[in-house]
Short mmCIF file of C-alpha atoms in Angstrom, two decimals:
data_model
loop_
_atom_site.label_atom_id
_atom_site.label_comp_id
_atom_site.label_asym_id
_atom_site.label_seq_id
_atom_site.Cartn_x
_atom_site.Cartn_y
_atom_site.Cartn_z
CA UNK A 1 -15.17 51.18 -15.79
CA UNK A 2 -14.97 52.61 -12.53
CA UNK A 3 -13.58 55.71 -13.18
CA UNK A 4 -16.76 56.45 -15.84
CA UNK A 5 -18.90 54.78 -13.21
CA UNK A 6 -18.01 57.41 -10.83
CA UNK A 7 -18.92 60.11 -13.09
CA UNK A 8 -22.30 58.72 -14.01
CA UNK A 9 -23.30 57.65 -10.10
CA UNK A 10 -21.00 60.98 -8.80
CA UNK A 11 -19.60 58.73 -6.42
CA UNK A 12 -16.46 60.70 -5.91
CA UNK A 13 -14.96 57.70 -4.12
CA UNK A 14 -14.01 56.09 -7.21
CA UNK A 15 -12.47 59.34 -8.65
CA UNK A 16 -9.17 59.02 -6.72
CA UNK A 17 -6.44 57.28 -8.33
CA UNK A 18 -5.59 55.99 -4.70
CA UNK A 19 -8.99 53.72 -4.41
CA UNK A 20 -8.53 52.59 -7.92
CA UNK A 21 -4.84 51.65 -7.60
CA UNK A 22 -5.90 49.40 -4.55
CA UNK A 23 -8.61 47.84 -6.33
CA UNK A 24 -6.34 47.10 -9.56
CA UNK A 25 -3.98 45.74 -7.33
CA UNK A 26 -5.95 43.38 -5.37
CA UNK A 27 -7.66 42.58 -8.62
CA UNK A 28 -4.60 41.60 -10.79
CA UNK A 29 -3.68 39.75 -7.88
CA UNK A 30 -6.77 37.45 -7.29
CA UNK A 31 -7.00 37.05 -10.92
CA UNK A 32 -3.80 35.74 -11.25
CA UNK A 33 -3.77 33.32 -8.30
CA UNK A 34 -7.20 31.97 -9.81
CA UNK A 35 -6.10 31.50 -13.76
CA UNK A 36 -2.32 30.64 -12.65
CA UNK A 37 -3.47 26.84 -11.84
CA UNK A 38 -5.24 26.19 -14.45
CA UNK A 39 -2.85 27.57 -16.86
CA UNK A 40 -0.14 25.01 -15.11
CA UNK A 41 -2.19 22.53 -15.85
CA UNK A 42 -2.66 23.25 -19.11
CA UNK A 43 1.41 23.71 -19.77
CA UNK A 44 2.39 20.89 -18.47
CA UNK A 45 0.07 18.90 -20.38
CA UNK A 46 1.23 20.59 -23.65
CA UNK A 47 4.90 20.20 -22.58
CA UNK A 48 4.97 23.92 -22.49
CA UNK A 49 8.34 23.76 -20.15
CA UNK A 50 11.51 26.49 -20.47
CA UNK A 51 14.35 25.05 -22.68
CA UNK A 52 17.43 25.13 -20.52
CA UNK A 53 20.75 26.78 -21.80
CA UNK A 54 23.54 24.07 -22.71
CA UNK A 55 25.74 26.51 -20.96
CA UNK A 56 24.37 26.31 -17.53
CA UNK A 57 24.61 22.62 -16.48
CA UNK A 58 23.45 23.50 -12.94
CA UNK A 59 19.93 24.12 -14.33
CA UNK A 60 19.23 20.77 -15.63
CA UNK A 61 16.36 19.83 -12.96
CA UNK A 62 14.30 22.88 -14.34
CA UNK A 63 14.12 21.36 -17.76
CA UNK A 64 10.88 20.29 -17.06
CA UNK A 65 9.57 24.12 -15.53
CA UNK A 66 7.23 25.49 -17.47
CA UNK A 67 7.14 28.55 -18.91
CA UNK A 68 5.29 31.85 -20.21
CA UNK A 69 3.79 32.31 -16.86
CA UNK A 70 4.13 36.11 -17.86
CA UNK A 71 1.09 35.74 -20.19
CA UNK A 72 -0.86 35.58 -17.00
CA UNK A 73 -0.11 38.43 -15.15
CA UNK A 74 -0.35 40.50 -18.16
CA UNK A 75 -3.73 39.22 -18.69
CA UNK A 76 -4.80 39.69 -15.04
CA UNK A 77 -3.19 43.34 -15.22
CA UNK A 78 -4.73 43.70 -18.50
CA UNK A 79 -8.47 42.86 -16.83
CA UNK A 80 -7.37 45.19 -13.81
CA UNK A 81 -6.59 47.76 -15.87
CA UNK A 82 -9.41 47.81 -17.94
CA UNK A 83 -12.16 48.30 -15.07
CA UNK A 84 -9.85 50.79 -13.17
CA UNK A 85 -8.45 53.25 -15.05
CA UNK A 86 -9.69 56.15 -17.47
CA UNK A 87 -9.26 54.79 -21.27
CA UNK A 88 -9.55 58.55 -22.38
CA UNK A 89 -6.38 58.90 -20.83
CA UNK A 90 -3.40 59.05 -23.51
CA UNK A 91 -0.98 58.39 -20.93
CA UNK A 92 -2.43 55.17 -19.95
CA UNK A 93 -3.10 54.07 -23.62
CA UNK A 94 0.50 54.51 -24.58
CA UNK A 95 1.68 52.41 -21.28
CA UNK A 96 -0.74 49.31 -22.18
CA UNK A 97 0.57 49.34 -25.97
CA UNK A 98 4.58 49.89 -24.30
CA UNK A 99 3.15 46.76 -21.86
CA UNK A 100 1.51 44.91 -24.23
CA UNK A 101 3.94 45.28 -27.14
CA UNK A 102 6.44 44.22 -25.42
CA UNK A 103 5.03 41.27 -23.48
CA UNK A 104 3.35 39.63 -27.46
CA UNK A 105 7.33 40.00 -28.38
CA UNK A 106 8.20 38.09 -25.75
CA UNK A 107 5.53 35.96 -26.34
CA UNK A 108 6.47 35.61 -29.85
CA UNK A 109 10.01 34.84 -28.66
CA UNK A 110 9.28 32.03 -26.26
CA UNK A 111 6.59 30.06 -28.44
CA UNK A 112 9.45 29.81 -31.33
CA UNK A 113 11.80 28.25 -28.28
CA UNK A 114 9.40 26.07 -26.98
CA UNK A 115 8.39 24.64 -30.14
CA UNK A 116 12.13 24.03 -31.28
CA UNK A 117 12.72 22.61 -27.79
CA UNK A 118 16.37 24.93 -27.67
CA UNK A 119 16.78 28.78 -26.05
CA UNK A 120 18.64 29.99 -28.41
CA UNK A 121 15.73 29.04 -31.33
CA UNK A 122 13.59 31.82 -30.74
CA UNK A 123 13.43 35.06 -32.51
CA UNK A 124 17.29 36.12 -33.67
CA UNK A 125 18.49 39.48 -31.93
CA UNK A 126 18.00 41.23 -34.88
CA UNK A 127 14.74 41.15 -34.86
CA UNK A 128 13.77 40.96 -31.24
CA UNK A 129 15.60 44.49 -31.34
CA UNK A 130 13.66 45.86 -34.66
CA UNK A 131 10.70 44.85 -32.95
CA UNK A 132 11.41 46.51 -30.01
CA UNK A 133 12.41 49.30 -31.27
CA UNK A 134 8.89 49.73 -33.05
CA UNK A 135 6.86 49.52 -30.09
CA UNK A 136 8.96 51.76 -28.41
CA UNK A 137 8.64 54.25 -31.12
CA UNK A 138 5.02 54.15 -31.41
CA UNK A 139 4.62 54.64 -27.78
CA UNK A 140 7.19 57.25 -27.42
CA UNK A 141 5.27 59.07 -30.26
CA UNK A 142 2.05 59.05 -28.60
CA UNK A 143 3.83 61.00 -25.75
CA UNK A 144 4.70 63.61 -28.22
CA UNK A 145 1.13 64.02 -29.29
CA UNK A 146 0.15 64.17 -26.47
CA UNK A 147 2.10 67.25 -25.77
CA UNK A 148 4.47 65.37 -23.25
CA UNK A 149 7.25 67.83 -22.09
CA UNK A 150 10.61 66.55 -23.88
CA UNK A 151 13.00 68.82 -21.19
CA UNK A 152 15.50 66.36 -19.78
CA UNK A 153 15.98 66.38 -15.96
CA UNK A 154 18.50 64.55 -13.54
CA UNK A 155 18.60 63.97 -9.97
CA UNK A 156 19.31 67.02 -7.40
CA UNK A 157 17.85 69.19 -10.34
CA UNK A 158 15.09 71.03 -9.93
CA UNK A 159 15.08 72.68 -13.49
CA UNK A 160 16.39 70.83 -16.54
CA UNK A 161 19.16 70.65 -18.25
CA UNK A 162 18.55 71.36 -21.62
CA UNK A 163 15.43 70.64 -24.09
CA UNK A 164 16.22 67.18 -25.96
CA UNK A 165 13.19 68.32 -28.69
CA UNK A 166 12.62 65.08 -31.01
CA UNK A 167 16.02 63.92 -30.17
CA UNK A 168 13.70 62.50 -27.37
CA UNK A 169 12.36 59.99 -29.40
CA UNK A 170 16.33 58.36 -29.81
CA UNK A 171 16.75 58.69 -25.73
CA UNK A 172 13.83 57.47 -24.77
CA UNK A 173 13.89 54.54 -27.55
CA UNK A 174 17.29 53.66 -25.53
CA UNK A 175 16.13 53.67 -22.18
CA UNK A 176 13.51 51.00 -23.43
CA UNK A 177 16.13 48.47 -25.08
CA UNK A 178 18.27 49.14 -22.40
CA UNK A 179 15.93 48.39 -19.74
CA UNK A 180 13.74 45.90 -21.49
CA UNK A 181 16.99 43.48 -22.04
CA UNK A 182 18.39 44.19 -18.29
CA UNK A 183 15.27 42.99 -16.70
CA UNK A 184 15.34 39.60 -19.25
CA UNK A 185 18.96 39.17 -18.38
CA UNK A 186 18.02 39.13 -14.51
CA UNK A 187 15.47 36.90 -15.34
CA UNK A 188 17.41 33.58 -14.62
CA UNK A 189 16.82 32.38 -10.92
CA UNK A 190 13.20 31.63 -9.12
CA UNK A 191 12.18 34.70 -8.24
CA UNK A 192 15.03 36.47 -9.18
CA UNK A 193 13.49 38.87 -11.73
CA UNK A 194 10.12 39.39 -9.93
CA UNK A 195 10.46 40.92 -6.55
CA UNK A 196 13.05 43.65 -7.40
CA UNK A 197 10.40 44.54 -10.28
CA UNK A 198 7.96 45.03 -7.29
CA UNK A 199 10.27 47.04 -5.99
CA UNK A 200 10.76 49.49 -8.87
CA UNK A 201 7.11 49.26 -9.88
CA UNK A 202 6.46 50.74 -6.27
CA UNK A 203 8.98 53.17 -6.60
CA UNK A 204 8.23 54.43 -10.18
CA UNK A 205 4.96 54.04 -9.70
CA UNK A 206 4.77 56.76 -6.60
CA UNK A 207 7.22 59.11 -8.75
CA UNK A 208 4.63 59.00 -11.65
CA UNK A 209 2.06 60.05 -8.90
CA UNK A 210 3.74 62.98 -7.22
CA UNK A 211 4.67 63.90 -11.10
CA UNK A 212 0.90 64.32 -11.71
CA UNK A 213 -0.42 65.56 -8.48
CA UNK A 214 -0.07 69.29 -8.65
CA UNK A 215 0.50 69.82 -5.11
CA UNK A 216 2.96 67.08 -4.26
CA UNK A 217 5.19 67.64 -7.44
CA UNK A 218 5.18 71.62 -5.91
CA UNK A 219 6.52 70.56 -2.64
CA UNK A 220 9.29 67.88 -3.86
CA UNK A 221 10.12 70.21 -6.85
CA UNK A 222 9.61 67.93 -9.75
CA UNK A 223 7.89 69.30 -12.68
CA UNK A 224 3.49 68.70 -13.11
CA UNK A 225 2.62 67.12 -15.58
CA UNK A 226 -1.37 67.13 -16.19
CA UNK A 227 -2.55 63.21 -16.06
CA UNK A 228 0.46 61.10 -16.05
CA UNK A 229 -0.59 60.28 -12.49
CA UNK A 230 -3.23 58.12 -13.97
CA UNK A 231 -0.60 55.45 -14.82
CA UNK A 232 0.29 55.22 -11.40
CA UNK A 233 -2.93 52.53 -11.45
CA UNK A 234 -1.83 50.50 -14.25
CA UNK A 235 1.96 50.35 -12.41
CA UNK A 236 0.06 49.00 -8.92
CA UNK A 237 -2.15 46.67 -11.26
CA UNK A 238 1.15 45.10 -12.60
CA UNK A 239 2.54 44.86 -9.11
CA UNK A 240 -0.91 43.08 -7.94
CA UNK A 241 -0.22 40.04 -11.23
CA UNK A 242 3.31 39.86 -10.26
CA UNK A 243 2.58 39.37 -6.42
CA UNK A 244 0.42 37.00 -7.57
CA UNK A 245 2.33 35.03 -9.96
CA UNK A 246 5.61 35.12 -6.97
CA UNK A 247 3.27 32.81 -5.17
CA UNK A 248 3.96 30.21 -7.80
CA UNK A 249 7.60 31.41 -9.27
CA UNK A 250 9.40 31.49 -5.62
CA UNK A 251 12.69 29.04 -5.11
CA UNK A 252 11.49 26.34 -5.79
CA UNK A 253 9.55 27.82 -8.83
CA UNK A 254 6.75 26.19 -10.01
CA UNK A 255 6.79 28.15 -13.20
CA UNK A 256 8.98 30.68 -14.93
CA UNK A 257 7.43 33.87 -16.44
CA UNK A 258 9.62 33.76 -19.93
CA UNK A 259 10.53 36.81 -22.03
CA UNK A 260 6.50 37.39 -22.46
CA UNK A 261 6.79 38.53 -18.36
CA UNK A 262 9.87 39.93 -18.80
CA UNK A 263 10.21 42.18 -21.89
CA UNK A 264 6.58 43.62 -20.53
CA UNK A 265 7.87 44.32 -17.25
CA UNK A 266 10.72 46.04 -18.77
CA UNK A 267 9.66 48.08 -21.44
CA UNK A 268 6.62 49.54 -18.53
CA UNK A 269 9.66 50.24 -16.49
CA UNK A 270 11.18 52.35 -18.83
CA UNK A 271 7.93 53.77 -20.10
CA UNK A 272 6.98 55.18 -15.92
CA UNK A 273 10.83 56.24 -15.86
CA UNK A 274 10.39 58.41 -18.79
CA UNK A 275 7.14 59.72 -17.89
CA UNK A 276 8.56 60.55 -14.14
CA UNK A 277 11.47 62.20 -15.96
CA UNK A 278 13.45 59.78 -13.83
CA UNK A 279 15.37 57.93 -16.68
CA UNK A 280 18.90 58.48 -14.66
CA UNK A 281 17.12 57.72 -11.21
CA UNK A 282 16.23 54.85 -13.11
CA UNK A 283 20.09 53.51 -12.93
CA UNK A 284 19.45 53.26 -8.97
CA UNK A 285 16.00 51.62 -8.88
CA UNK A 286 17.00 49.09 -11.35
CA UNK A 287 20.35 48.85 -9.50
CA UNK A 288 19.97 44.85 -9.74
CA UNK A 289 19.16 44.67 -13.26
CA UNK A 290 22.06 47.27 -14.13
CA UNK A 291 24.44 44.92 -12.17
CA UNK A 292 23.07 41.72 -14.25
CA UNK A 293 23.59 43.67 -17.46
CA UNK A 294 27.08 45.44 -17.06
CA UNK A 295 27.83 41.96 -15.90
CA UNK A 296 27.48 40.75 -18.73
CA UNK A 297 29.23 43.63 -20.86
CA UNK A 298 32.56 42.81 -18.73
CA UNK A 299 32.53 39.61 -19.45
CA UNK A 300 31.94 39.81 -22.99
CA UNK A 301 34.40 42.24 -23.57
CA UNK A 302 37.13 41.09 -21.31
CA UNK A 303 36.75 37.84 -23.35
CA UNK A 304 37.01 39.68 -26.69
CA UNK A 305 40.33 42.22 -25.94
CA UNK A 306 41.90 39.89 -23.39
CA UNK A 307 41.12 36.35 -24.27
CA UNK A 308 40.09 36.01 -20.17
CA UNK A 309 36.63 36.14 -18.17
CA UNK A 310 35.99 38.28 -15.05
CA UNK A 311 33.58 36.32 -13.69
CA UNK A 312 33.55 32.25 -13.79
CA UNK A 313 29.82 33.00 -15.69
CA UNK A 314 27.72 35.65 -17.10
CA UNK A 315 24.95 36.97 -15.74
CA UNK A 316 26.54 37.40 -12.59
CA UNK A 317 23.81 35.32 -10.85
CA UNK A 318 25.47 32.59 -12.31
CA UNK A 319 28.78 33.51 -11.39
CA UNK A 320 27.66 32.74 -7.30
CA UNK A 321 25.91 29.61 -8.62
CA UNK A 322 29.69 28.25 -9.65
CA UNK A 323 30.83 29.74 -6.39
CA UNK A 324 28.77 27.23 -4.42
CA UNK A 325 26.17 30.13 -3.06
CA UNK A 326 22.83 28.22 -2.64
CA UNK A 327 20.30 29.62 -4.65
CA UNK A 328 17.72 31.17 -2.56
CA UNK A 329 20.89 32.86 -0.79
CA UNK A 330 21.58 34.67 -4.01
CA UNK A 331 18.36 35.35 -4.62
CA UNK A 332 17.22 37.25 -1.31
CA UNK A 333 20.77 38.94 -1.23
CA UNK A 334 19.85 40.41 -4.64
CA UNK A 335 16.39 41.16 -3.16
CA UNK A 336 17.80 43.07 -0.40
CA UNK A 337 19.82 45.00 -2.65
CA UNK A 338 17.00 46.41 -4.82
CA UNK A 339 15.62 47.57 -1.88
CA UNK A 340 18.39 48.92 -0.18
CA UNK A 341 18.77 51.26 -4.00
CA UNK A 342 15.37 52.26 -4.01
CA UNK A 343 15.19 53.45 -0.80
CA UNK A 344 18.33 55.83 -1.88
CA UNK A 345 16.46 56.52 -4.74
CA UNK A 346 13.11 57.81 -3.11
CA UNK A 347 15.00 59.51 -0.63
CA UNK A 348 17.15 61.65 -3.25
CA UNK A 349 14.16 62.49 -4.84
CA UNK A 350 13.50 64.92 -2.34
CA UNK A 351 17.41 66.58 -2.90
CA UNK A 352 16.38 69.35 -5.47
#
């Protein structure tokens, strides 16, 4: 709205992505501090609350959290986005179906465990992954149509390596299971999940901007490409609802954001990675989530070819949990860390 506002008024004010960032990130922010309330209400008079994993005892008090607090900041970034950026955009169109998508699986995914009252009763892998994998071809596609540059790049390059052609559709289709499952696997103490997807959001977010700003991308040597830096409002929009929903989800959380907050958050991290041709930088911003997932991997196959565990649990969150770390201790170490990686990772951007 603003953005076609500005054309009809020529107020060029509202015709930098800068201004319109800000205001989708103050925005999301109010919006969500305004609806979250009432939608606590709400859930815990429907008994909304997150069903608790047999497997981690030392949850128990949270039985009664509730849950699907993601649905709000989606809809506040949603709102944001709407009256901020350009619709005309194809970029932007194929980040709120990669956002979207994602979050209505999630969605999906909680409702079935809420209703069953059990975590594990929601949608079955299978086809949690099939419908992942459709969203992220659909959006993936629309970056081909788009004419999207499918040349594959890696830190302290300037040029790519090699042109992946449609075999970019398979890579980039990985980097969203991959990254959508990471962030839900971090996803498992107050706060946790949330601030280091701040983090990256800010990170990404100013990577997708240089990528589309034709003089900034020529100084840092990253290839231009023509209006991905529009998306660079949506990623501050989502930044705005999850500052705003931390207000309610930090230790002790008052409500947990559920796959619906964290598939989204995910699959839009992969989608700005891809479109800042930073999929392998990616590895460094995420640095926590990465940690969370290989984790996990370790510990599943050390169990399988060894019969032993590497860590006492899995996530590795939970792991400190059994080692008597306090909880907020874990989760403003982990904190620290994401910032500590993106930092590395903004300042090797400039190492072509």
């Amino acid at each position: 709205m603003l953005y076609e506002l500005s054309s009809f008024l020529d107020i060029n004010l509202f015709g930098y992505i800068s201004v319109r960032a800000g205001g989708a990130f103050f925005l999301a922010f109010t919006l969500t501090l305004f609806i979250m309330p009432r939608y606590l209400a709400w859930a815990i008079s429907k008994k909304a609350n997150q069903p608790i994993s047999k497997y981690v005892p030392a949850h128990e008090g949270k039985r009664h959290t509730p849950t699907m607090g993601g649905a709000v900041f989606l809809a506040a970034t949603l709102i944001a986005a709407l009256l901020t950026v350009d619709l005309s955009n194809p970029y932007v169109l194929a980040g709120l179906l990669a956002l979207l998508g994602f979050g209505l699986i999630g969605l999906k995914d909680d409702i079935g465990k809420v209703l069953a009252g059990d975590n594990l009763k929601g949608l079955t892998p299978r086809g949690k992954m099939g419908l992942q994998i459709i969203i992220a071809m659909f959006s993936t596609s629309i970056l081909l149509y788009a004419g999207f540059p499918t040349e594959f790049y890696v830190p302290f390059f300037k040029t790519p390596l090699f042109d992946m052609g449609y075999g970019a559709i398979v890579f980039w289709v990985l980097v969203f299971l991959a990254t959508t499952n990471a962030v839900n696997l971090t996803d498992g103490l107050d706060g946790l999940a949330t601030v280091p997807s701040i983090i990256a959001l800010a990170s990404l977010g100013l990577i997708v901007y240089v990528t589309g700003h034709a003089i900034f991308s020529q100084y840092l040597l990253v290839p231009n490409i023509k209006g991905v830096g529009e998306v660079t409002i949506l990623a501050v929009a989502l930044a705005g609802g999850l500052m705003g929903f931390l207000w309610y989800n930090c230790y002790p959380a008052e409500i947990f954001m559920g796959d619906t907050g964290s598939l989204a958050i995910g699959g839009f991290l992969a989608y700005l990675a891809i479109l800042g041709k930073s999929e392998i930088l990616l590895i460094l911003i995420g640095l926590i989530f990465v940690i969370e997932t290989v984790s996990v991997i370790l510990q599943v196959g050390s169990f399988k070819l060894r019969g032993k565990r590497v860590f006492l649990m899995a996530p590795i969150h939970h792991h400190f949990e059994l080692k008597k770390w306090a909880e907020n201790k874990i989760i403003v170490r982990f904190w620290m860390i994401s910032f500590l990686a993106n930092m590395l990772a903004l300042i090797s951007f400039k190492f072509r």
